[in-house]
PDB file of C-alpha atoms and ligand atoms in Angstrom:
ATOM      1  CA  MET F   1     117.842 110.928 105.961  1.00 39.00           C
ATOM      2  CA  SER F   2     114.538 111.600 104.227  1.00 40.00           C
ATOM      3  CA  THR F   3     111.429 109.731 105.305  1.00 45.00           C
ATOM      4  CA  SER F   4     110.214 107.188 102.798  1.00 49.00           C
ATOM      5  CA  PRO F   5     106.543 106.261 103.198  1.00 59.00           C
ATOM      6  CA  SER F   6     107.584 102.629 102.668  1.00 66.00           C
ATOM      7  CA  THR F   7     109.813 102.422 105.701  1.00 71.00           C
ATOM      8  CA  PRO F   8     108.191 104.133 108.653  1.00 75.00           C
ATOM      9  CA  ARG F   9     110.603 105.137 111.404  1.00 91.00           C
ATOM     10  CA  ASN F  10     108.029 106.031 113.987  1.00 96.00           C
ATOM     11  CA  VAL F  11     104.814 104.007 114.066  1.00 98.00           C
ATOM     12  CA  LEU F  12     101.822 104.698 116.275  1.00 98.00           C
ATOM     13  CA  PHE F  13      99.379 101.824 116.752  1.00 98.00           C
ATOM     14  CA  LEU F  14      95.927 103.153 117.663  1.00 98.00           C
ATOM     15  CA  LEU F  15      94.176 100.367 119.559  1.00 98.00           C
ATOM     16  CA  ALA F  16      90.439 100.675 119.019  1.00 98.00           C
ATOM     17  CA  SER F  17      88.974  97.322 120.042  1.00 98.00           C
ATOM     18  CA  ALA F  18      86.644  97.256 123.048  1.00 98.00           C
ATOM     19  CA  ARG F  19      88.777  94.465 124.498  1.00 98.00           C
ATOM     20  CA  VAL F  20      92.467  94.118 125.309  1.00 98.00           C
ATOM     21  CA  GLY F  21      94.580  91.564 123.449  1.00 98.00           C
ATOM     22  CA  GLY F  22      91.989  90.768 120.787  1.00 98.00           C
ATOM     23  CA  ASN F  23      92.596  89.483 117.289  1.00 98.00           C
ATOM     24  CA  ALA F  24      93.312  92.806 115.615  1.00 98.00           C
ATOM     25  CA  GLU F  25      95.821  93.649 118.328  1.00 98.00           C
ATOM     26  CA  GLN F  26      97.496  90.239 118.148  1.00 98.00           C
ATOM     27  CA  LEU F  27      97.775  90.547 114.383  1.00 98.00           C
ATOM     28  CA  ALA F  28      99.199  94.059 114.687  1.00 98.00           C
ATOM     29  CA  ARG F  29     101.773  92.892 117.238  1.00 98.00           C
ATOM     30  CA  HIS F  30     102.716  90.093 114.873  1.00 98.00           C
ATOM     31  CA  ALA F  31     103.147  92.544 111.991  1.00 98.00           C
ATOM     32  CA  ALA F  32     105.136  94.937 114.181  1.00 98.00           C
ATOM     33  CA  GLN F  33     107.774  92.242 114.703  1.00 97.00           C
ATOM     34  CA  SER F  34     108.841  92.718 111.073  1.00 95.00           C
ATOM     35  CA  LEU F  35     109.499  96.432 111.460  1.00 96.00           C
ATOM     36  CA  PRO F  36     113.149  97.238 110.924  1.00 94.00           C
ATOM     37  CA  ALA F  37     115.374  97.488 113.996  1.00 94.00           C
ATOM     38  CA  GLY F  38     115.430 101.027 115.265  1.00 94.00           C
ATOM     39  CA  THR F  39     111.803 101.752 114.406  1.00 96.00           C
ATOM     40  CA  VAL F  40     110.125 103.676 117.202  1.00 97.00           C
ATOM     41  CA  VAL F  41     106.899 101.841 118.025  1.00 97.00           C
ATOM     42  CA  ASP F  42     104.164 103.343 120.195  1.00 97.00           C
ATOM     43  CA  TRP F  43     100.933 101.615 121.295  1.00 98.00           C
ATOM     44  CA  LEU F  44      98.041 103.829 122.314  1.00 98.00           C
ATOM     45  CA  ARG F  45      94.720 102.509 123.629  1.00 98.00           C
ATOM     46  CA  LEU F  46      92.341 105.156 122.336  1.00 98.00           C
ATOM     47  CA  GLU F  47      89.625 104.689 124.955  1.00 97.00           C
ATOM     48  CA  GLU F  48      92.109 105.646 127.677  1.00 97.00           C
ATOM     49  CA  HIS F  49      92.612 109.051 126.066  1.00 97.00           C
ATOM     50  CA  LEU F  50      89.190 110.007 124.760  1.00 95.00           C
ATOM     51  CA  ARG F  51      86.781 109.990 127.660  1.00 89.00           C
ATOM     52  CA  GLU F  52      84.543 112.911 126.725  1.00 90.00           C
ATOM     53  CA  PRO F  53      82.061 112.780 123.854  1.00 94.00           C
ATOM     54  CA  PHE F  54      83.063 114.725 120.775  1.00 96.00           C
ATOM     55  CA  ARG F  55      81.116 117.975 120.353  1.00 97.00           C
ATOM     56  CA  ASP F  56      80.728 119.714 117.017  1.00 98.00           C
ATOM     57  CA  LEU F  57      81.434 123.335 117.950  1.00 97.00           C
ATOM     58  CA  ARG F  58      82.391 124.539 114.476  1.00 97.00           C
ATOM     59  CA  HIS F  59      79.525 126.992 114.355  1.00 97.00           C
ATOM     60  CA  ALA F  60      78.981 127.539 118.071  1.00 97.00           C
ATOM     61  CA  PRO F  61      79.741 130.969 119.571  1.00 96.00           C
ATOM     62  CA  GLY F  62      83.452 130.962 120.391  1.00 94.00           C
ATOM     63  CA  GLY F  63      84.078 127.761 118.424  1.00 95.00           C
ATOM     64  CA  TYR F  64      86.244 125.046 119.872  1.00 96.00           C
ATOM     65  CA  PRO F  65      88.072 125.573 123.175  1.00 95.00           C
ATOM     66  CA  LYS F  66      91.840 125.335 123.383  1.00 95.00           C
ATOM     67  CA  PRO F  67      92.696 121.664 124.077  1.00 96.00           C
ATOM     68  CA  GLY F  68      93.832 120.943 127.631  1.00 96.00           C
ATOM     69  CA  PRO F  69      97.248 119.465 128.458  1.00 96.00           C
ATOM     70  CA  GLU F  70      96.076 115.833 128.209  1.00 96.00           C
ATOM     71  CA  MET F  71      94.505 116.423 124.814  1.00 97.00           C
ATOM     72  CA  LEU F  72      97.555 118.323 123.604  1.00 97.00           C
ATOM     73  CA  ALA F  73      99.731 115.386 124.657  1.00 97.00           C
ATOM     74  CA  LEU F  74      97.528 113.060 122.600  1.00 98.00           C
ATOM     75  CA  ILE F  75      97.761 115.399 119.615  1.00 98.00           C
ATOM     76  CA  GLU F  76     101.543 115.606 119.833  1.00 97.00           C
ATOM     77  CA  ARG F  77     101.822 111.821 120.245  1.00 98.00           C
ATOM     78  CA  THR F  78      99.747 111.484 117.099  1.00 98.00           C
ATOM     79  CA  LEU F  79     101.841 113.963 115.179  1.00 98.00           C
ATOM     80  CA  ALA F  80     105.123 112.423 116.331  1.00 97.00           C
ATOM     81  CA  ALA F  81     104.389 109.328 114.244  1.00 98.00           C
ATOM     82  CA  ASP F  82     105.139 109.079 110.572  1.00 95.00           C
ATOM     83  CA  GLU F  83     102.711 106.154 110.267  1.00 97.00           C
ATOM     84  CA  LEU F  84      99.361 105.888 112.045  1.00 98.00           C
ATOM     85  CA  VAL F  85      97.953 102.374 112.200  1.00 98.00           C
ATOM     86  CA  PHE F  86      94.360 101.887 113.249  1.00 98.00           C
ATOM     87  CA  VAL F  87      94.149  98.539 115.020  1.00 99.00           C
ATOM     88  CA  ALA F  88      90.432  98.194 114.766  1.00 98.00           C
ATOM     89  CA  PRO F  89      88.139  95.174 114.447  1.00 98.00           C
ATOM     90  CA  ILE F  90      85.015  95.291 112.350  1.00 98.00           C
ATOM     91  CA  TYR F  91      81.942  96.208 114.396  1.00 98.00           C
ATOM     92  CA  TRP F  92      78.654  96.282 112.546  1.00 97.00           C
ATOM     93  CA  TYR F  93      80.403  96.431 109.160  1.00 96.00           C
ATOM     94  CA  ALA F  94      82.336  99.528 110.156  1.00 98.00           C
ATOM     95  CA  LEU F  95      85.080 100.971 112.350  1.00 98.00           C
ATOM     96  CA  PRO F  96      84.493 100.655 116.111  1.00 98.00           C
ATOM     97  CA  SER F  97      83.176 103.796 117.767  1.00 98.00           C
ATOM     98  CA  THR F  98      86.527 104.413 119.491  1.00 98.00           C
ATOM     99  CA  ALA F  99      88.300 104.758 116.148  1.00 98.00           C
ATOM    100  CA  GLN F 100      85.530 106.950 114.850  1.00 98.00           C
ATOM    101  CA  HIS F 101      85.677 109.042 118.028  1.00 98.00           C
ATOM    102  CA  PHE F 102      89.389 109.675 117.465  1.00 98.00           C
ATOM    103  CA  LEU F 103      88.804 110.701 113.852  1.00 98.00           C
ATOM    104  CA  GLU F 104      85.995 113.038 114.896  1.00 98.00           C
ATOM    105  CA  HIS F 105      88.483 114.870 117.088  1.00 98.00           C
ATOM    106  CA  TRP F 106      90.556 115.678 114.025  1.00 98.00           C
ATOM    107  CA  SER F 107      87.759 118.048 113.029  1.00 97.00           C
ATOM    108  CA  TRP F 108      88.505 119.979 116.240  1.00 97.00           C
ATOM    109  CA  TRP F 109      92.268 119.657 116.138  1.00 98.00           C
ATOM    110  CA  LYS F 110      92.582 121.023 112.620  1.00 96.00           C
ATOM    111  CA  ARG F 111      90.867 124.204 113.841  1.00 96.00           C
ATOM    112  CA  VAL F 112      93.192 124.836 116.786  1.00 96.00           C
ATOM    113  CA  PRO F 113      94.984 128.107 116.002  1.00 95.00           C
ATOM    114  CA  GLY F 114      98.715 127.686 115.526  1.00 96.00           C
ATOM    115  CA  LEU F 115      98.683 123.885 115.785  1.00 97.00           C
ATOM    116  CA  ARG F 116      98.752 123.259 112.014  1.00 97.00           C
ATOM    117  CA  PHE F 117      97.330 119.789 112.642  1.00 98.00           C
ATOM    118  CA  ARG F 118      96.200 119.219 109.070  1.00 97.00           C
ATOM    119  CA  GLU F 119      99.467 120.427 107.567  1.00 97.00           C
ATOM    120  CA  ARG F 120     101.456 118.257 109.966  1.00 98.00           C
ATOM    121  CA  LEU F 121      99.449 115.159 109.019  1.00 98.00           C
ATOM    122  CA  GLU F 122     100.353 115.660 105.389  1.00 97.00           C
ATOM    123  CA  GLY F 123     102.789 113.094 104.043  1.00 96.00           C
ATOM    124  CA  LYS F 124     102.291 110.656 106.904  1.00 97.00           C
ATOM    125  CA  VAL F 125     101.073 107.127 106.202  1.00 97.00           C
ATOM    126  CA  LEU F 126      97.746 105.712 107.326  1.00 98.00           C
ATOM    127  CA  SER F 127      96.940 102.005 107.546  1.00 97.00           C
ATOM    128  CA  LEU F 128      94.515  99.559 109.122  1.00 98.00           C
ATOM    129  CA  VAL F 129      94.988  96.253 110.901  1.00 98.00           C
ATOM    130  CA  THR F 130      91.605  94.663 111.361  1.00 98.00           C
ATOM    131  CA  ALA F 131      89.856  91.437 112.282  1.00 98.00           C
ATOM    132  CA  HIS F 132      86.380  90.158 111.692  1.00 98.00           C
ATOM    133  CA  ALA F 133      84.340  87.020 112.171  1.00 97.00           C
ATOM    134  CA  SER F 134      83.294  86.202 108.602  1.00 91.00           C
ATOM    135  CA  ASP F 135      85.749  83.513 107.571  1.00 78.00           C
ATOM    136  CA  GLU F 136      85.067  83.587 103.888  1.00 73.00           C
ATOM    137  CA  ASP F 137      84.240  87.111 102.884  1.00 89.00           C
ATOM    138  CA  ASP F 138      86.348  90.205 103.466  1.00 96.00           C
ATOM    139  CA  VAL F 139      83.716  92.430 101.889  1.00 96.00           C
ATOM    140  CA  VAL F 140      82.567  93.390 105.405  1.00 96.00           C
ATOM    141  CA  THR F 141      85.848  95.309 105.798  1.00 97.00           C
ATOM    142  CA  GLN F 142      85.129  97.592 102.850  1.00 97.00           C
ATOM    143  CA  PRO F 143      83.299 100.406 104.684  1.00 98.00           C
ATOM    144  CA  ALA F 144      86.095 100.693 107.269  1.00 98.00           C
ATOM    145  CA  ILE F 145      88.772 100.616 104.591  1.00 98.00           C
ATOM    146  CA  GLN F 146      86.988 103.137 102.420  1.00 98.00           C
ATOM    147  CA  SER F 147      86.468 105.456 105.372  1.00 98.00           C
ATOM    148  CA  LEU F 148      90.183 105.455 106.198  1.00 98.00           C
ATOM    149  CA  LYS F 149      91.254 105.710 102.557  1.00 97.00           C
ATOM    150  CA  TRP F 150      89.102 108.783 102.096  1.00 97.00           C
ATOM    151  CA  SER F 151      90.315 110.213 105.396  1.00 98.00           C
ATOM    152  CA  ALA F 152      93.900 109.735 104.228  1.00 97.00           C
ATOM    153  CA  ASP F 153      93.075 111.404 100.969  1.00 96.00           C
ATOM    154  CA  TYR F 154      91.323 114.312 102.682  1.00 97.00           C
ATOM    155  CA  THR F 155      94.239 114.961 105.022  1.00 97.00           C
ATOM    156  CA  GLY F 156      97.013 114.496 102.467  1.00 97.00           C
ATOM    157  CA  MET F 157      98.220 111.232 103.962  1.00 97.00           C
ATOM    158  CA  HIS F 158      99.412 108.171 102.056  1.00 96.00           C
ATOM    159  CA  TRP F 159      97.299 105.035 102.315  1.00 96.00           C
ATOM    160  CA  ARG F 160      99.294 101.839 102.908  1.00 96.00           C
ATOM    161  CA  GLY F 161      96.333  99.464 102.878  1.00 97.00           C
ATOM    162  CA  ALA F 162      94.680  97.042 105.260  1.00 98.00           C
ATOM    163  CA  LEU F 163      95.902  93.882 106.914  1.00 98.00           C
ATOM    164  CA  ILE F 164      92.895  91.634 107.517  1.00 98.00           C
ATOM    165  CA  GLY F 165      92.631  88.749 109.968  1.00 98.00           C
ATOM    166  CA  HIS F 166      89.798  86.419 110.856  1.00 97.00           C
ATOM    167  CA  GLY F 167      88.483  85.167 114.152  1.00 97.00           C
ATOM    168  CA  THR F 168      85.977  85.520 116.913  1.00 97.00           C
ATOM    169  CA  ALA F 169      87.584  84.730 120.295  1.00 98.00           C
ATOM    170  CA  PRO F 170      90.943  86.389 121.074  1.00 98.00           C
ATOM    171  CA  GLY F 171      93.799  84.381 119.563  1.00 98.00           C
ATOM    172  CA  HIS F 172      91.779  82.848 116.726  1.00 97.00           C
ATOM    173  CA  VAL F 173      93.723  85.042 114.336  1.00 98.00           C
ATOM    174  CA  LEU F 174      96.899  83.141 115.167  1.00 98.00           C
ATOM    175  CA  SER F 175      95.436  80.205 113.193  1.00 97.00           C
ATOM    176  CA  ASP F 176      94.867  82.443 110.162  1.00 97.00           C
ATOM    177  CA  THR F 177      98.001  81.496 108.255  1.00 97.00           C
ATOM    178  CA  ARG F 178      97.267  83.787 105.311  1.00 96.00           C
ATOM    179  CA  ALA F 179      96.910  86.785 107.597  1.00 97.00           C
ATOM    180  CA  LEU F 180     100.111  85.923 109.465  1.00 98.00           C
ATOM    181  CA  GLU F 181     101.944  85.598 106.180  1.00 98.00           C
ATOM    182  CA  ALA F 182     100.616  88.938 104.957  1.00 97.00           C
ATOM    183  CA  ALA F 183     101.653  90.481 108.287  1.00 98.00           C
ATOM    184  CA  ARG F 184     105.287  89.639 107.640  1.00 97.00           C
ATOM    185  CA  ASP F 185     105.737  92.228 104.912  1.00 95.00           C
ATOM    186  CA  PHE F 186     102.791  94.518 105.576  1.00 97.00           C
ATOM    187  CA  PHE F 187     104.952  97.407 106.781  1.00 96.00           C
ATOM    188  CA  LEU F 188     107.697  96.732 104.266  1.00 93.00           C
ATOM    189  CA  ARG F 189     105.691  96.984 101.083  1.00 87.00           C
ATOM    190  CA  PRO F 190     105.577 100.169  99.015  1.00 86.00           C
ATOM    191  CA  VAL F 191     102.997 102.793  99.760  1.00 89.00           C
ATOM    192  CA  ASP F 192     100.937 104.572  97.145  1.00 70.00           C
ATOM    193  CA  ASN F 193     102.597 107.954  96.939  1.00 61.00           C
ATOM    194  CA  SER F 194      99.781 109.679  95.145  1.00 58.00           C
ATOM    195  CA  VAL F 195      97.991 112.238  97.224  1.00 52.00           C
ATOM    196  CA  THR F 196      95.013 113.504  95.355  1.00 45.00           C
ATOM    197  CA  ARG F 197      93.966 116.259  97.732  1.00 44.00           C
ATOM    198  CA  ALA F 198      96.504 118.115  99.797  1.00 37.00           C
ATOM    199  CA  ALA F 199      95.379 120.484 102.553  1.00 28.00           C
TER     200      ALA F 199
HETATM  201  C1  FMN U 201      79.904  95.006 118.675  1.00 61.85           C
HETATM  202  C2  FMN U 201      80.445  93.974 117.738  1.00 61.85           C
HETATM  203  C3  FMN U 201      80.071  94.018 116.396  1.00 61.85           C
HETATM  204  C4  FMN U 201      80.599  93.093 115.502  1.00 61.85           C
HETATM  205  N1  FMN U 201      80.242  93.193 114.187  1.00 61.85           N
HETATM  206  C5  FMN U 201      80.799  92.360 113.285  1.00 61.85           C
HETATM  207  C6  FMN U 201      80.498  92.475 111.902  1.00 61.85           C
HETATM  208  O1  FMN U 201      79.748  93.342 111.467  1.00 61.85           O
HETATM  209  N2  FMN U 201      81.059  91.592 111.038  1.00 61.85           N
HETATM  210  C7  FMN U 201      81.914  90.613 111.462  1.00 61.85           C
HETATM  211  O2  FMN U 201      82.407  89.843 110.645  1.00 61.85           O
HETATM  212  N3  FMN U 201      82.248  90.499 112.772  1.00 61.85           N
HETATM  213  C8  FMN U 201      81.713  91.334 113.688  1.00 61.85           C
HETATM  214  N4  FMN U 201      82.037  91.226 115.017  1.00 61.85           N
HETATM  215  C9  FMN U 201      83.036  90.222 115.425  1.00 61.85           C
HETATM  216  C10 FMN U 201      84.426  90.824 115.595  1.00 61.85           C
HETATM  217  O3  FMN U 201      84.808  91.573 114.463  1.00 61.85           O
HETATM  218  C11 FMN U 201      85.443  89.710 115.829  1.00 61.85           C
HETATM  219  O4  FMN U 201      85.113  88.982 117.000  1.00 61.85           O
HETATM  220  C12 FMN U 201      86.854  90.250 115.949  1.00 61.85           C
HETATM  221  O5  FMN U 201      87.758  89.165 116.084  1.00 61.85           O
HETATM  222  C13 FMN U 201      86.991  91.169 117.161  1.00 61.85           C
HETATM  223  O6  FMN U 201      88.241  91.762 117.121  1.00 61.85           O
HETATM  224  P1  FMN U 201      89.155  91.901 118.421  1.00 61.85           P
HETATM  225  O7  FMN U 201      89.402  90.474 118.897  1.00 61.85           O
HETATM  226  O8  FMN U 201      90.389  92.570 117.934  1.00 61.85           O
HETATM  227  O9  FMN U 201      88.409  92.694 119.426  1.00 61.85           O
HETATM  228  C14 FMN U 201      81.516  92.108 115.942  1.00 61.85           C
HETATM  229  C15 FMN U 201      81.879  92.073 117.291  1.00 61.85           C
HETATM  230  C16 FMN U 201      81.349  92.982 118.189  1.00 61.85           C
HETATM  231  C17 FMN U 201      81.757  92.934 119.651  1.00 61.85           C
END
C-alpha cells in the first residue's frame, strides 16, 4: 500500500511545551483520537531527549561528531514517522525553544555521513498543533507557522497546516469548541502535495 500524505500511518507527536499536559498537548490528544484505527502513534517529549545545547560545527575542524546511541535512537524515531506533528504552544510570538532546539539538530543530522537524513525526510508530512493566550487573534501564530512551513519546504516535506487552540491554564482549550471541532478532521483532511524545493 502506498503512503498517502492525507492518511498518515505512523504519526510522531513532538511535545515541545515547557509543561506536561498543557493546552497544545490536550488539543493534540483530542485530534489524535480521530486517527484511523491501526495508525501507529508515538508521543515524544523533546526536552527528555535533547539535553545538550546545539553547537554549530559546520565549519569547525572535524565538523560534527558521529551521533551517540541515544541521539541515533532519536533520529531513527523521527524518521520512522510519516507525519511529524509539533505540539508546541506560542511563546513570545514564536515556537518554544525546545521545538527550535530539535530543528537546529536537523542541521547536524543532515550532515551525518551515510544517514541520508534529508533524503529520508522527503515526502513526510509536517504539521503543528499549537495553543496561545490571545482569544481573538490568531496572528500571533504566524511566525511559528511560517517557520515550519518553510522548514517543510526546505526539507521536501508536505505541510498539512496548523491546528490552533486558545487558553492560558491547562485544560482551557477544552472549552474552545471551534478548536475541538477542527481537531476532529485535522489529520483526515488533504495535504498540499506540492513540494517546491526537494533536497
Ligand atoms: C514563556 C511564555 C511565553 C508566552 N508567550 C505568549 C505569546 O507570545 N502570545 C500568546 O498569546 N501567549 C503566550 N503565552 C501563553 C501560552 O501560549 C498559553 O498559556 C498556552 O496555553 C500554553 O500552552 P501549553 O498549555 O500547551 O503549555 C506564553 C506563555 C509562556 C510560558
